[in-house]
Amino acid sequence: LCAEMGFKVFRFSIKWSRVFPTGEELTPNQAALDFYDRVLTEIEKHHMIPLVTISHFEMPLALVNRYNGWADRRVVDMFYRYADSLFARFGQRVPYWISFNEINAGRFSTFKSTGVVEDKSANYLQDCYQAVHHQFVAAAKITKRLREINPNAKMGCMIARFTTYAATSKPDDVLQMMLDEQHDNFFYTDVMVRGAYPHYMKRFFAENNVKIAWAAQDEALMKNY
């Protein structure tokens, strides 16, 4: 039906928990990879280009229960192993990838996006933004890996864009609109496109006692990929 309507690109998501059911396996589920092979074949048969989202609100539940989702840095390496298995199998067939669906959902739909459970967190706001930081790092790591496998492939970022209007023309309302725009939208695209944290988020972190834990390679990874 999409091909009949003239669509040239078909976007779909691969399910992390289908390929690595607990997230901690060392090798992927071959039946799952075979399934997605057939999906790609069908897309190609109808002369459409596949656009694949790697993470779309379906991280393995075991990682939520054991690690409180993306709040734990160890999840970065598990996600890398998952993405690497996709690139190894489909890297020459898929030219366009998205690392995280609506990565800014870490702010407005935290559990679905990051697996962080509020009643498991001693400092929920801290865990929310630490989880997002880990996703930024993971996105950079898998982008680096994709370029090694297929230099012509492209990795994109994707957000749920929120349009905000000031309630009135009063300066306080206009300023609040600007802050909402920064925190809901621009923070995520600033980091993923420019590779650095914007000053307005550093100020927000300082004012709210959020201390992001950085590993030694994080800054260079995010800057270069």
CSV table of N, CA and C in Angstrom, one decimal, residues 28-164:
chain,number,residue,atom,x,y,z
A,28,PRO,N,23.2,-12.6,19.2
A,28,PRO,CA,21.8,-12.2,19.0
A,28,PRO,C,20.9,-13.5,18.6
A,29,ASN,N,19.6,-13.3,18.7
A,29,ASN,CA,18.7,-14.3,18.4
A,29,ASN,C,18.6,-14.4,16.8
A,30,GLN,N,19.1,-15.4,16.3
A,30,GLN,CA,19.2,-15.5,14.8
A,30,GLN,C,17.8,-15.6,14.2
A,31,ALA,N,16.8,-16.1,14.8
A,31,ALA,CA,15.4,-16.1,14.3
A,31,ALA,C,14.9,-14.7,14.1
A,32,ALA,N,15.3,-13.9,15.1
A,32,ALA,CA,14.9,-12.5,15.0
A,32,ALA,C,15.5,-11.8,13.8
A,33,LEU,N,16.8,-12.0,13.6
A,33,LEU,CA,17.5,-11.4,12.5
A,33,LEU,C,17.0,-11.9,11.2
A,34,ASP,N,16.7,-13.2,11.1
A,34,ASP,CA,16.1,-13.8,9.9
A,34,ASP,C,14.7,-13.1,9.6
A,35,PHE,N,14.0,-12.8,10.6
A,35,PHE,CA,12.7,-12.1,10.5
A,35,PHE,C,12.9,-10.8,9.8
A,36,TYR,N,13.8,-10.0,10.4
A,36,TYR,CA,14.0,-8.7,9.8
A,36,TYR,C,14.7,-8.7,8.4
A,37,ASP,N,15.4,-9.8,8.1
A,37,ASP,CA,15.9,-10.0,6.7
A,37,ASP,C,14.7,-10.0,5.8
A,38,ARG,N,13.6,-10.7,6.2
A,38,ARG,CA,12.5,-10.9,5.3
A,38,ARG,C,11.7,-9.5,5.2
A,39,VAL,N,11.7,-8.8,6.3
A,39,VAL,CA,11.1,-7.4,6.3
A,39,VAL,C,11.8,-6.6,5.2
A,40,LEU,N,13.1,-6.6,5.3
A,40,LEU,CA,13.9,-5.8,4.4
A,40,LEU,C,13.7,-6.2,2.9
A,41,THR,N,13.6,-7.5,2.7
A,41,THR,CA,13.4,-8.1,1.4
A,41,THR,C,12.1,-7.6,0.8
A,42,GLU,N,11.1,-7.5,1.7
A,42,GLU,CA,9.8,-7.1,1.2
A,42,GLU,C,9.8,-5.6,0.9
A,43,ILE,N,10.5,-4.8,1.7
A,43,ILE,CA,10.6,-3.4,1.4
A,43,ILE,C,11.4,-3.2,0.1
A,44,GLU,N,12.4,-3.9,-0.1
A,44,GLU,CA,13.2,-3.8,-1.4
A,44,GLU,C,12.4,-4.2,-2.6
A,45,LYS,N,11.6,-5.2,-2.4
A,45,LYS,CA,10.8,-5.7,-3.5
A,45,LYS,C,9.9,-4.7,-4.1
A,46,HIS,N,9.5,-3.8,-3.2
A,46,HIS,CA,8.6,-2.7,-3.6
A,46,HIS,C,9.3,-1.4,-3.9
A,47,HIS,N,10.6,-1.5,-4.0
A,47,HIS,CA,11.4,-0.4,-4.5
A,47,HIS,C,11.4,0.8,-3.5
A,48,MET,N,11.4,0.5,-2.2
A,48,MET,CA,11.5,1.5,-1.2
A,48,MET,C,12.8,1.4,-0.5
A,49,ILE,N,13.2,2.5,0.1
A,49,ILE,CA,14.5,2.5,0.9
A,49,ILE,C,14.1,2.3,2.4
A,50,PRO,N,14.8,1.4,3.1
A,50,PRO,CA,14.5,1.2,4.5
A,50,PRO,C,15.2,2.3,5.3
A,51,LEU,N,14.4,2.7,6.3
A,51,LEU,CA,14.9,3.6,7.4
A,51,LEU,C,14.6,2.9,8.7
A,52,VAL,N,15.7,2.6,9.4
A,52,VAL,CA,15.5,1.7,10.6
A,52,VAL,C,15.8,2.5,11.9
A,53,THR,N,14.8,2.4,12.8
A,53,THR,CA,15.0,2.9,14.2
A,53,THR,C,15.5,1.8,15.1
A,54,ILE,N,16.6,2.0,15.8
A,54,ILE,CA,17.2,0.9,16.5
A,54,ILE,C,16.6,0.8,17.9
A,55,SER,N,16.2,1.9,18.5
A,55,SER,CA,15.5,1.8,19.9
A,55,SER,C,14.2,2.6,19.8
A,56,HIS,N,13.1,1.9,20.1
A,56,HIS,CA,11.8,2.5,20.0
A,56,HIS,C,10.9,2.1,21.2
A,57,PHE,N,11.3,2.5,22.4
A,57,PHE,CA,10.5,2.3,23.6
A,57,PHE,C,10.3,0.8,23.9
A,58,GLU,N,11.3,-0.1,23.6
A,58,GLU,CA,11.1,-1.5,23.9
A,58,GLU,C,12.4,-2.2,24.4
A,59,MET,N,13.1,-1.5,25.3
A,59,MET,CA,14.3,-2.1,25.8
A,59,MET,C,13.9,-3.3,26.6
A,60,PRO,N,14.8,-4.3,26.7
A,60,PRO,CA,14.4,-5.6,27.4
A,60,PRO,C,14.0,-5.3,28.9
A,61,LEU,N,13.0,-5.9,29.3
A,61,LEU,CA,12.5,-5.6,30.7
A,61,LEU,C,13.5,-6.0,31.7
A,62,ALA,N,14.3,-7.0,31.4
A,62,ALA,CA,15.3,-7.5,32.4
A,62,ALA,C,16.3,-6.3,32.7
A,63,LEU,N,16.5,-5.5,31.8
A,63,LEU,CA,17.5,-4.3,32.0
A,63,LEU,C,16.8,-3.3,32.9
A,64,VAL,N,15.5,-3.2,32.8
A,64,VAL,CA,14.7,-2.3,33.7
A,64,VAL,C,14.8,-2.8,35.1
A,65,ASN,N,14.5,-4.1,35.2
A,65,ASN,CA,14.4,-4.6,36.6
A,65,ASN,C,15.8,-4.8,37.3
A,66,ARG,N,16.8,-5.0,36.5
A,66,ARG,CA,18.1,-5.3,37.1
A,66,ARG,C,19.0,-4.0,37.2
A,67,TYR,N,18.8,-3.1,36.3
A,67,TYR,CA,19.7,-1.9,36.2
A,67,TYR,C,19.0,-0.6,36.3
A,68,ASN,N,17.7,-0.6,36.5
A,68,ASN,CA,16.9,0.7,36.4
A,68,ASN,C,17.2,1.3,35.1
A,69,GLY,N,17.2,0.5,34.0
A,69,GLY,CA,17.2,1.0,32.7
A,69,GLY,C,18.5,1.8,32.4
A,70,TRP,N,18.4,2.8,31.6
A,70,TRP,CA,19.6,3.6,31.1
A,70,TRP,C,20.3,4.4,32.2
A,71,ALA,N,19.8,4.4,33.4
A,71,ALA,CA,20.4,5.1,34.5
A,71,ALA,C,21.8,4.4,34.8
A,72,ASP,N,21.9,3.1,34.4
A,72,ASP,CA,23.2,2.4,34.7
A,72,ASP,C,24.0,2.4,33.4
A,73,ARG,N,25.3,2.8,33.6
A,73,ARG,CA,26.2,2.9,32.4
A,73,ARG,C,26.4,1.6,31.7
A,74,ARG,N,26.3,0.5,32.4
A,74,ARG,CA,26.5,-0.8,31.8
A,74,ARG,C,25.6,-1.0,30.6
A,75,VAL,N,24.5,-0.4,30.6
A,75,VAL,CA,23.5,-0.6,29.5
A,75,VAL,C,24.0,-0.1,28.2
A,76,VAL,N,25.0,0.9,28.3
A,76,VAL,CA,25.6,1.5,27.0
A,76,VAL,C,26.2,0.3,26.2
A,77,ASP,N,27.0,-0.5,26.9
A,77,ASP,CA,27.7,-1.5,26.2
A,77,ASP,C,26.8,-2.6,25.7
A,78,MET,N,25.7,-2.9,26.4
A,78,MET,CA,24.7,-3.9,25.9
A,78,MET,C,24.0,-3.3,24.7
A,79,PHE,N,23.7,-2.1,24.7
A,79,PHE,CA,23.0,-1.5,23.5
A,79,PHE,C,24.0,-1.5,22.3
A,80,TYR,N,25.3,-1.2,22.6
A,80,TYR,CA,26.3,-1.2,21.5
A,80,TYR,C,26.3,-2.6,20.9
A,81,ARG,N,26.3,-3.6,21.7
A,81,ARG,CA,26.4,-5.0,21.2
A,81,ARG,C,25.2,-5.3,20.3
A,82,TYR,N,24.0,-4.8,20.7
A,82,TYR,CA,22.8,-5.0,20.0
A,82,TYR,C,22.9,-4.3,18.6
A,83,ALA,N,23.3,-3.0,18.7
A,83,ALA,CA,23.3,-2.2,17.4
A,83,ALA,C,24.4,-2.8,16.5
A,84,ASP,N,25.5,-3.2,17.0
A,84,ASP,CA,26.6,-3.8,16.2
A,84,ASP,C,26.1,-5.1,15.5
A,85,SER,N,25.3,-5.8,16.1
A,85,SER,CA,24.8,-7.0,15.5
A,85,SER,C,23.9,-6.7,14.3
A,86,LEU,N,23.1,-5.6,14.4
A,86,LEU,CA,22.3,-5.1,13.3
A,86,LEU,C,23.1,-4.6,12.2
A,87,PHE,N,24.2,-3.8,12.5
A,87,PHE,CA,25.1,-3.3,11.5
A,87,PHE,C,25.8,-4.5,10.7
A,88,ALA,N,26.2,-5.5,11.5
A,88,ALA,CA,26.9,-6.6,10.9
A,88,ALA,C,26.0,-7.3,9.9
A,89,ARG,N,24.7,-7.4,10.2
A,89,ARG,CA,23.8,-8.2,9.4
A,89,ARG,C,23.2,-7.3,8.3
A,90,PHE,N,22.8,-6.1,8.6
A,90,PHE,CA,22.1,-5.3,7.7
A,90,PHE,C,22.8,-4.0,7.2
A,91,GLY,N,24.0,-3.8,7.7
A,91,GLY,CA,24.7,-2.5,7.5
A,91,GLY,C,24.9,-2.2,6.0
A,92,GLN,N,24.9,-3.1,5.1
A,92,GLN,CA,25.1,-2.8,3.7
A,92,GLN,C,23.7,-2.7,3.0
A,93,ARG,N,22.6,-3.0,3.7
A,93,ARG,CA,21.3,-3.0,3.1
A,93,ARG,C,20.5,-1.7,3.5
A,94,VAL,N,20.9,-1.2,4.7
A,94,VAL,CA,20.1,-0.1,5.2
A,94,VAL,C,21.0,1.2,5.2
A,95,PRO,N,20.6,2.2,4.4
A,95,PRO,CA,21.4,3.4,4.3
A,95,PRO,C,21.1,4.4,5.4
A,96,TYR,N,19.9,4.3,6.0
A,96,TYR,CA,19.5,5.4,6.9
A,96,TYR,C,19.1,4.7,8.2
A,97,TRP,N,19.6,5.3,9.3
A,97,TRP,CA,19.3,4.7,10.7
A,97,TRP,C,18.9,5.9,11.6
A,98,ILE,N,18.2,5.5,12.6
A,98,ILE,CA,17.9,6.5,13.8
A,98,ILE,C,18.2,5.7,15.0
A,99,SER,N,19.0,6.3,15.9
A,99,SER,CA,19.5,5.6,17.1
A,99,SER,C,18.4,5.5,18.1
A,100,PHE,N,17.7,6.6,18.4
A,100,PHE,CA,16.6,6.5,19.4
A,100,PHE,C,15.4,7.3,18.9
A,101,ASN,N,14.3,6.6,19.0
A,101,ASN,CA,13.0,7.3,18.7
A,101,ASN,C,12.7,8.3,19.8
A,102,GLU,N,12.4,9.5,19.4
A,102,GLU,CA,12.0,10.5,20.3
A,102,GLU,C,12.9,10.6,21.6
A,103,ILE,N,14.2,10.8,21.4
A,103,ILE,CA,15.1,10.8,22.5
A,103,ILE,C,14.7,11.8,23.6
A,104,ASN,N,14.1,12.9,23.2
A,104,ASN,CA,13.6,13.8,24.2
A,104,ASN,C,12.5,13.3,25.1
A,105,ALA,N,12.0,12.1,24.8
A,105,ALA,CA,11.0,11.5,25.7
A,105,ALA,C,11.6,11.2,27.1
A,106,GLY,N,12.9,11.2,27.2
A,106,GLY,CA,13.5,11.0,28.5
A,106,GLY,C,13.1,12.1,29.5
A,107,ARG,N,12.6,13.2,29.0
A,107,ARG,CA,12.1,14.2,29.9
A,107,ARG,C,10.6,14.1,30.1
A,108,PHE,N,9.8,13.8,29.1
A,108,PHE,CA,8.3,13.8,29.3
A,108,PHE,C,7.7,12.4,29.4
A,109,SER,N,8.4,11.4,29.0
A,109,SER,CA,7.9,10.0,29.1
A,109,SER,C,9.1,9.1,29.5
A,110,THR,N,9.6,9.3,30.7
A,110,THR,CA,10.9,8.8,31.1
A,110,THR,C,10.9,7.3,31.1
A,111,PHE,N,9.9,6.6,31.6
A,111,PHE,CA,9.9,5.2,31.7
A,111,PHE,C,10.0,4.5,30.4
A,112,LYS,N,9.1,5.0,29.4
A,112,LYS,CA,9.1,4.3,28.1
A,112,LYS,C,10.4,4.6,27.4
A,113,SER,N,11.0,5.7,27.6
A,113,SER,CA,12.2,6.1,26.8
A,113,SER,C,13.5,5.5,27.4
A,114,THR,N,13.6,5.5,28.7
A,114,THR,CA,14.8,5.1,29.4
A,114,THR,C,14.7,3.9,30.3
A,115,GLY,N,13.5,3.5,30.7
A,115,GLY,CA,13.4,2.4,31.6
A,115,GLY,C,13.6,2.8,33.0
A,116,VAL,N,13.8,4.0,33.3
A,116,VAL,CA,14.0,4.5,34.7
A,116,VAL,C,12.7,4.5,35.4
A,117,VAL,N,12.7,3.8,36.6
A,117,VAL,CA,11.5,3.7,37.4
A,117,VAL,C,11.6,4.7,38.6
A,118,GLU,N,10.6,5.5,38.7
A,118,GLU,CA,10.7,6.6,39.7
A,118,GLU,C,10.9,6.1,41.1
A,119,ASP,N,10.1,5.1,41.5
A,119,ASP,CA,10.2,4.6,42.9
A,119,ASP,C,11.4,3.7,43.2
A,120,LYS,N,12.2,3.5,42.1
A,120,LYS,CA,13.5,2.9,42.4
A,120,LYS,C,14.7,3.8,42.5
A,121,SER,N,14.4,5.1,42.3
A,121,SER,CA,15.4,6.1,42.3
A,121,SER,C,15.4,7.0,43.5
A,122,ALA,N,16.6,7.1,44.1
A,122,ALA,CA,16.8,7.9,45.3
A,122,ALA,C,16.8,9.4,44.8
A,123,ASN,N,17.2,9.7,43.6
A,123,ASN,CA,17.2,11.0,43.1
A,123,ASN,C,16.7,10.9,41.6
A,124,TYR,N,15.4,11.0,41.5
A,124,TYR,CA,14.7,10.7,40.2
A,124,TYR,C,15.2,11.7,39.1
A,125,LEU,N,15.3,12.9,39.3
A,125,LEU,CA,15.7,13.9,38.3
A,125,LEU,C,17.2,13.6,37.9
A,126,GLN,N,18.0,13.3,38.8
A,126,GLN,CA,19.4,12.9,38.5
A,126,GLN,C,19.4,11.7,37.6
A,127,ASP,N,18.6,10.6,38.0
A,127,ASP,CA,18.6,9.4,37.2
A,127,ASP,C,18.1,9.7,35.8
A,128,CYS,N,17.1,10.5,35.7
A,128,CYS,CA,16.5,10.8,34.3
A,128,CYS,C,17.6,11.4,33.4
A,129,TYR,N,18.3,12.4,33.9
A,129,TYR,CA,19.3,13.0,33.0
A,129,TYR,C,20.5,12.2,32.8
A,130,GLN,N,20.9,11.4,33.8
A,130,GLN,CA,22.0,10.5,33.7
A,130,GLN,C,21.7,9.4,32.6
A,131,ALA,N,20.4,9.0,32.6
A,131,ALA,CA,20.0,8.0,31.6
A,131,ALA,C,20.1,8.6,30.2
A,132,VAL,N,19.6,9.9,30.1
A,132,VAL,CA,19.7,10.5,28.8
A,132,VAL,C,21.1,10.7,28.3
A,133,HIS,N,22.0,11.0,29.3
A,133,HIS,CA,23.4,11.2,29.0
A,133,HIS,C,24.0,9.9,28.4
A,134,HIS,N,23.6,8.8,29.0
A,134,HIS,CA,24.1,7.5,28.6
A,134,HIS,C,23.5,7.2,27.2
A,135,GLN,N,22.3,7.6,26.9
A,135,GLN,CA,21.8,7.5,25.5
A,135,GLN,C,22.6,8.3,24.5
A,136,PHE,N,22.9,9.5,24.9
A,136,PHE,CA,23.8,10.3,24.0
A,136,PHE,C,25.1,9.6,23.7
A,137,VAL,N,25.7,9.1,24.7
A,137,VAL,CA,27.0,8.4,24.6
A,137,VAL,C,26.8,7.2,23.7
A,138,ALA,N,25.8,6.4,23.9
A,138,ALA,CA,25.5,5.2,23.1
A,138,ALA,C,25.2,5.6,21.7
A,139,ALA,N,24.5,6.7,21.4
A,139,ALA,CA,24.3,7.1,20.1
A,139,ALA,C,25.6,7.4,19.3
A,140,ALA,N,26.5,8.1,20.0
A,140,ALA,CA,27.8,8.4,19.5
A,140,ALA,C,28.6,7.2,19.2
A,141,LYS,N,28.6,6.2,20.1
A,141,LYS,CA,29.3,5.0,19.9
A,141,LYS,C,28.9,4.2,18.7
A,142,ILE,N,27.6,4.1,18.6
A,142,ILE,CA,27.1,3.3,17.5
A,142,ILE,C,27.2,4.0,16.1
A,143,THR,N,27.2,5.3,16.2
A,143,THR,CA,27.4,6.1,14.9
A,143,THR,C,28.8,5.9,14.4
A,144,LYS,N,29.8,5.9,15.4
A,144,LYS,CA,31.2,5.6,15.0
A,144,LYS,C,31.3,4.2,14.4
A,145,ARG,N,30.6,3.2,15.0
A,145,ARG,CA,30.7,1.9,14.5
A,145,ARG,C,30.0,1.7,13.1
A,146,LEU,N,28.9,2.4,12.9
A,146,LEU,CA,28.2,2.3,11.6
A,146,LEU,C,29.1,2.9,10.5
A,147,ARG,N,29.8,4.0,10.8
A,147,ARG,CA,30.7,4.6,9.8
A,147,ARG,C,31.8,3.6,9.5
A,148,GLU,N,32.3,2.8,10.4
A,148,GLU,CA,33.3,1.9,10.1
A,148,GLU,C,32.8,0.8,9.2
A,149,ILE,N,31.6,0.4,9.4
A,149,ILE,CA,31.0,-0.7,8.6
A,149,ILE,C,30.6,-0.3,7.2
A,150,ASN,N,29.9,0.9,7.2
A,150,ASN,CA,29.4,1.4,5.9
A,150,ASN,C,29.6,3.0,6.0
A,151,PRO,N,30.7,3.5,5.4
A,151,PRO,CA,30.9,4.9,5.5
A,151,PRO,C,29.8,5.8,4.8
A,152,ASN,N,29.1,5.2,3.9
A,152,ASN,CA,28.0,5.9,3.2
A,152,ASN,C,26.7,5.9,3.9
A,153,ALA,N,26.5,5.1,5.0
A,153,ALA,CA,25.3,5.1,5.7
A,153,ALA,C,25.2,6.4,6.6
A,154,LYS,N,24.0,6.7,7.0
A,154,LYS,CA,23.8,7.9,7.8
A,154,LYS,C,23.0,7.6,9.0
A,155,MET,N,23.4,8.2,10.1
A,155,MET,CA,22.7,8.0,11.4
A,155,MET,C,22.0,9.4,11.8
A,156,GLY,N,20.7,9.3,12.1
A,156,GLY,CA,20.0,10.6,12.4
A,156,GLY,C,19.5,10.6,13.8
A,157,CYS,N,19.3,11.8,14.4
A,157,CYS,CA,18.6,11.9,15.6
A,157,CYS,C,17.1,12.2,15.4
A,158,MET,N,16.3,11.9,16.3
A,158,MET,CA,14.9,12.1,16.1
A,158,MET,C,14.2,12.5,17.4
A,159,ILE,N,13.5,13.6,17.4
A,159,ILE,CA,12.8,14.0,18.6
A,159,ILE,C,11.3,14.2,18.4
A,160,ALA,N,10.5,14.2,19.4
A,160,ALA,CA,9.1,14.5,19.4
A,160,ALA,C,9.0,16.0,19.6
A,161,ARG,N,8.9,16.8,18.5
A,161,ARG,CA,9.0,18.2,18.5
A,161,ARG,C,7.8,18.8,19.2
A,162,PHE,N,8.1,19.6,20.2
A,162,PHE,CA,7.0,20.3,20.9
A,162,PHE,C,7.0,21.8,20.5
A,163,THR,N,5.9,22.3,20.1
A,163,THR,CA,5.7,23.7,19.8
A,163,THR,C,5.1,24.4,20.9
A,164,THR,N,5.8,25.4,21.4
A,164,THR,CA,5.4,26.1,22.6
A,164,THR,C,5.1,27.6,22.3
